mmCIF file of C-alpha atoms in Angstrom:
data_model
loop_
_atom_site.group_PDB
_atom_site.id
_atom_site.type_symbol
_atom_site.label_atom_id
_atom_site.label_comp_id
_atom_site.label_asym_id
_atom_site.label_seq_id
_atom_site.Cartn_x
_atom_site.Cartn_y
_atom_site.Cartn_z
ATOM 1 C CA MET B 252 11.573 3.605 7.427
ATOM 2 C CA GLU B 253 9.778 6.443 9.072
ATOM 3 C CA GLU B 254 12.989 7.511 10.830
ATOM 4 C CA VAL B 255 14.612 8.319 7.441
ATOM 5 C CA LYS B 256 11.686 10.260 5.991
ATOM 6 C CA ASP B 257 13.794 13.389 5.651
ATOM 7 C CA LYS B 258 17.001 11.661 4.652
ATOM 8 C CA LYS B 259 18.441 10.718 1.268
ATOM 9 C CA ILE B 260 19.174 7.034 1.008
ATOM 10 C CA ILE B 261 22.175 5.702 -0.851
ATOM 11 C CA LEU B 262 22.033 2.033 -1.860
ATOM 12 C CA PHE B 263 25.468 0.581 -2.598
ATOM 13 C CA ASP B 264 27.120 -2.724 -3.471
ATOM 14 C CA GLY B 265 28.075 -3.911 -0.035
ATOM 15 C CA VAL B 266 30.793 -6.231 -1.158
ATOM 16 C CA CYS B 267 32.547 -3.809 -3.545
ATOM 17 C CA ASN B 268 35.621 -2.198 -2.128
ATOM 18 C CA LEU B 269 35.307 0.921 -4.363
ATOM 19 C CA CYS B 270 31.692 1.258 -3.304
ATOM 20 C CA ASN B 271 32.478 0.896 0.390
ATOM 21 C CA SER B 272 35.279 3.482 0.062
ATOM 22 C CA SER B 273 32.856 5.829 -1.663
ATOM 23 C CA ILE B 274 30.396 5.479 1.244
ATOM 24 C CA THR B 275 33.173 6.314 3.664
ATOM 25 C CA PHE B 276 34.064 9.349 1.547
ATOM 26 C CA VAL B 277 30.387 10.545 1.490
ATOM 27 C CA ILE B 278 30.069 10.141 5.283
ATOM 28 C CA LYS B 279 33.151 12.340 5.813
ATOM 29 C CA HIS B 280 31.824 15.056 3.478
ATOM 30 C CA ASP B 281 28.243 15.013 4.779
ATOM 31 C CA PRO B 282 28.366 17.405 7.788
ATOM 32 C CA LYS B 283 24.587 18.109 7.600
ATOM 33 C CA ASP B 284 23.901 14.378 8.006
ATOM 34 C CA LEU B 285 21.695 14.263 4.897
ATOM 35 C CA PHE B 286 22.343 10.615 3.949
ATOM 36 C CA ARG B 287 21.485 7.070 5.154
ATOM 37 C CA TYR B 288 22.947 3.930 3.694
ATOM 38 C CA ALA B 289 21.994 0.446 2.832
ATOM 39 C CA PRO B 290 23.677 -2.348 0.826
ATOM 40 C CA LEU B 291 21.866 -3.338 -2.305
ATOM 41 C CA GLN B 292 22.068 -6.967 -0.955
ATOM 42 C CA SER B 293 20.134 -6.089 2.187
ATOM 43 C CA ASP B 294 16.414 -6.561 2.595
ATOM 44 C CA ILE B 295 15.853 -2.781 2.690
ATOM 45 C CA GLY B 296 17.983 -2.397 -0.449
ATOM 46 C CA LYS B 297 15.951 -5.113 -2.307
ATOM 47 C CA SER B 298 12.724 -3.591 -1.163
ATOM 48 C CA LEU B 299 13.613 -0.111 -2.275
ATOM 49 C CA MET B 300 14.837 -1.309 -5.729
ATOM 50 C CA GLU B 301 11.545 -3.213 -6.151
ATOM 51 C CA LYS B 302 9.454 -0.166 -4.964
ATOM 52 C CA HIS B 303 11.297 2.064 -7.588
ATOM 53 C CA GLN B 304 11.176 -0.651 -10.263
ATOM 54 C CA ILE B 305 14.968 -0.856 -10.558
ATOM 55 C CA ASP B 306 16.335 -4.036 -12.143
ATOM 56 C CA PRO B 307 19.335 -5.125 -10.013
ATOM 57 C CA LYS B 308 20.859 -6.671 -13.170
ATOM 58 C CA GLU B 309 20.866 -3.247 -14.769
ATOM 59 C CA THR B 310 22.070 -1.160 -11.792
ATOM 60 C CA ASP B 311 24.339 -3.028 -9.374
ATOM 61 C CA SER B 312 26.552 -0.312 -7.926
ATOM 62 C CA ILE B 313 24.862 2.811 -6.612
ATOM 63 C CA ILE B 314 21.300 4.196 -6.298
ATOM 64 C CA LEU B 315 20.192 7.457 -4.601
ATOM 65 C CA ILE B 316 16.640 7.670 -3.238
ATOM 66 C CA ASP B 317 15.727 11.301 -2.632
ATOM 67 C CA GLN B 318 12.193 12.208 -1.762
ATOM 68 C CA GLU B 319 10.622 9.235 -3.422
ATOM 69 C CA LYS B 320 12.760 9.759 -6.604
ATOM 70 C CA ALA B 321 15.381 7.280 -7.587
ATOM 71 C CA TYR B 322 18.570 8.159 -9.324
ATOM 72 C CA THR B 323 20.951 5.568 -10.708
ATOM 73 C CA LYS B 324 24.488 5.304 -12.055
ATOM 74 C CA SER B 325 26.135 8.673 -12.880
ATOM 75 C CA SER B 326 22.972 10.596 -12.000
ATOM 76 C CA ALA B 327 23.082 9.131 -8.478
ATOM 77 C CA ALA B 328 26.773 9.992 -8.057
ATOM 78 C CA LEU B 329 26.361 13.547 -9.309
ATOM 79 C CA HIS B 330 23.222 14.205 -7.203
ATOM 80 C CA ILE B 331 25.164 12.876 -4.208
ATOM 81 C CA ALA B 332 28.112 15.161 -4.938
ATOM 82 C CA ARG B 333 25.621 18.074 -5.086
ATOM 83 C CA SER B 334 24.894 17.570 -1.427
ATOM 84 C CA LEU B 335 28.432 17.223 -0.157
ATOM 85 C CA SER B 336 30.712 19.782 1.580
ATOM 86 C CA GLY B 337 33.582 21.544 -0.155
ATOM 87 C CA GLY B 338 33.832 21.873 -3.968
ATOM 88 C CA TYR B 339 32.127 18.621 -4.734
ATOM 89 C CA PRO B 340 28.742 20.271 -5.525
ATOM 90 C CA LEU B 341 30.441 21.824 -8.632
ATOM 91 C CA LEU B 342 30.581 18.292 -10.131
ATOM 92 C CA ALA B 343 26.792 18.559 -10.653
ATOM 93 C CA ILE B 344 27.485 20.630 -13.725
ATOM 94 C CA PHE B 345 28.095 17.315 -15.428
ATOM 95 C CA LEU B 346 24.283 16.709 -15.246
ATOM 96 C CA ILE B 347 24.015 18.821 -18.460
ATOM 97 C CA ILE B 348 25.728 15.968 -20.315
ATOM 98 C CA PRO B 349 23.183 13.428 -21.424
ATOM 99 C CA ALA B 350 22.920 10.435 -19.081
ATOM 100 C CA PHE B 351 23.725 7.853 -21.770
ATOM 101 C CA LEU B 352 27.049 9.587 -22.399
ATOM 102 C CA ARG B 353 27.858 9.968 -18.636
ATOM 103 C CA ASN B 354 26.884 6.337 -18.104
ATOM 104 C CA LEU B 355 29.360 5.054 -20.721
ATOM 105 C CA VAL B 356 32.201 6.077 -18.329
ATOM 106 C CA TYR B 357 30.258 5.013 -15.236
ATOM 107 C CA ASP B 358 29.499 1.591 -16.710
ATOM 108 C CA PHE B 359 33.089 1.066 -17.673
ATOM 109 C CA ILE B 360 34.228 1.676 -14.124
ATOM 110 C CA ALA B 361 31.371 -0.300 -12.518
ATOM 111 C CA LYS B 362 32.182 -3.249 -14.907
ATOM 112 C CA ASN B 363 35.837 -3.316 -13.772
ATOM 113 C CA ARG B 364 35.406 -2.330 -10.148
ATOM 114 C CA TYR B 365 35.944 -5.815 -8.671
ATOM 115 C CA LYS B 366 39.028 -6.369 -10.894
ATOM 116 C CA TRP B 367 40.567 -2.979 -10.063
ATOM 117 C CA TYR B 368 39.509 -2.611 -6.386
ATOM 118 C CA GLY B 369 38.592 -6.018 -5.195
ATOM 119 C CA LYS B 370 35.625 -7.587 -3.544
ATOM 120 C CA LYS B 371 34.746 -8.441 0.073
ATOM 121 C CA GLU B 372 33.205 -11.773 1.149
ATOM 122 C CA SER B 373 30.369 -9.959 2.968
ATOM 123 C CA CYS B 374 28.873 -6.529 3.267
ATOM 124 C CA MET B 375 30.632 -3.762 5.238
ATOM 125 C CA ILE B 376 29.993 -3.755 8.978
ATOM 126 C CA PRO B 377 29.913 -0.049 10.131
ATOM 127 C CA THR B 378 31.683 0.958 13.302
ATOM 128 C CA PRO B 379 29.463 1.496 16.338
ATOM 129 C CA GLU B 380 29.775 5.356 15.821
ATOM 130 C CA LEU B 381 28.441 4.973 12.228
ATOM 131 C CA LYS B 382 25.893 2.237 12.744
ATOM 132 C CA ALA B 383 23.001 4.784 13.151
ATOM 133 C CA LYS B 384 23.551 5.962 9.551
ATOM 134 C CA PHE B 385 23.024 2.475 8.143
ATOM 135 C CA LEU B 386 19.536 1.062 7.586
ATOM 136 C CA GLY B 387 18.543 -2.471 8.397
#
């Protein structure tokens, strides 16, 4: 993990179509190459969740690890948006809303993501060009 010391790590549900599309979106809007990625289902994903004492039953969609601090759910999404190109950093203003309120919306989407967007049989396999951005 030494090679990602200065990178932010996004853990995502590797079998979720919405999550995979979101990772593709982040990659396209990350011109500074700030992020690295790993499925929650991977050994690295499981190890990082354990290290940060995150219960996979409570958070099963997106986690951001930034300088040894872990963000989950809507906080993760908004902190990710803060680092993207374009107008997306403006979304960070929603961090002023208490997390329990933001997470009501987030949890509703997360609960229905397989029904609305579908599910893969296995984790996403990155193209050779993107493989260096994925851990594990």
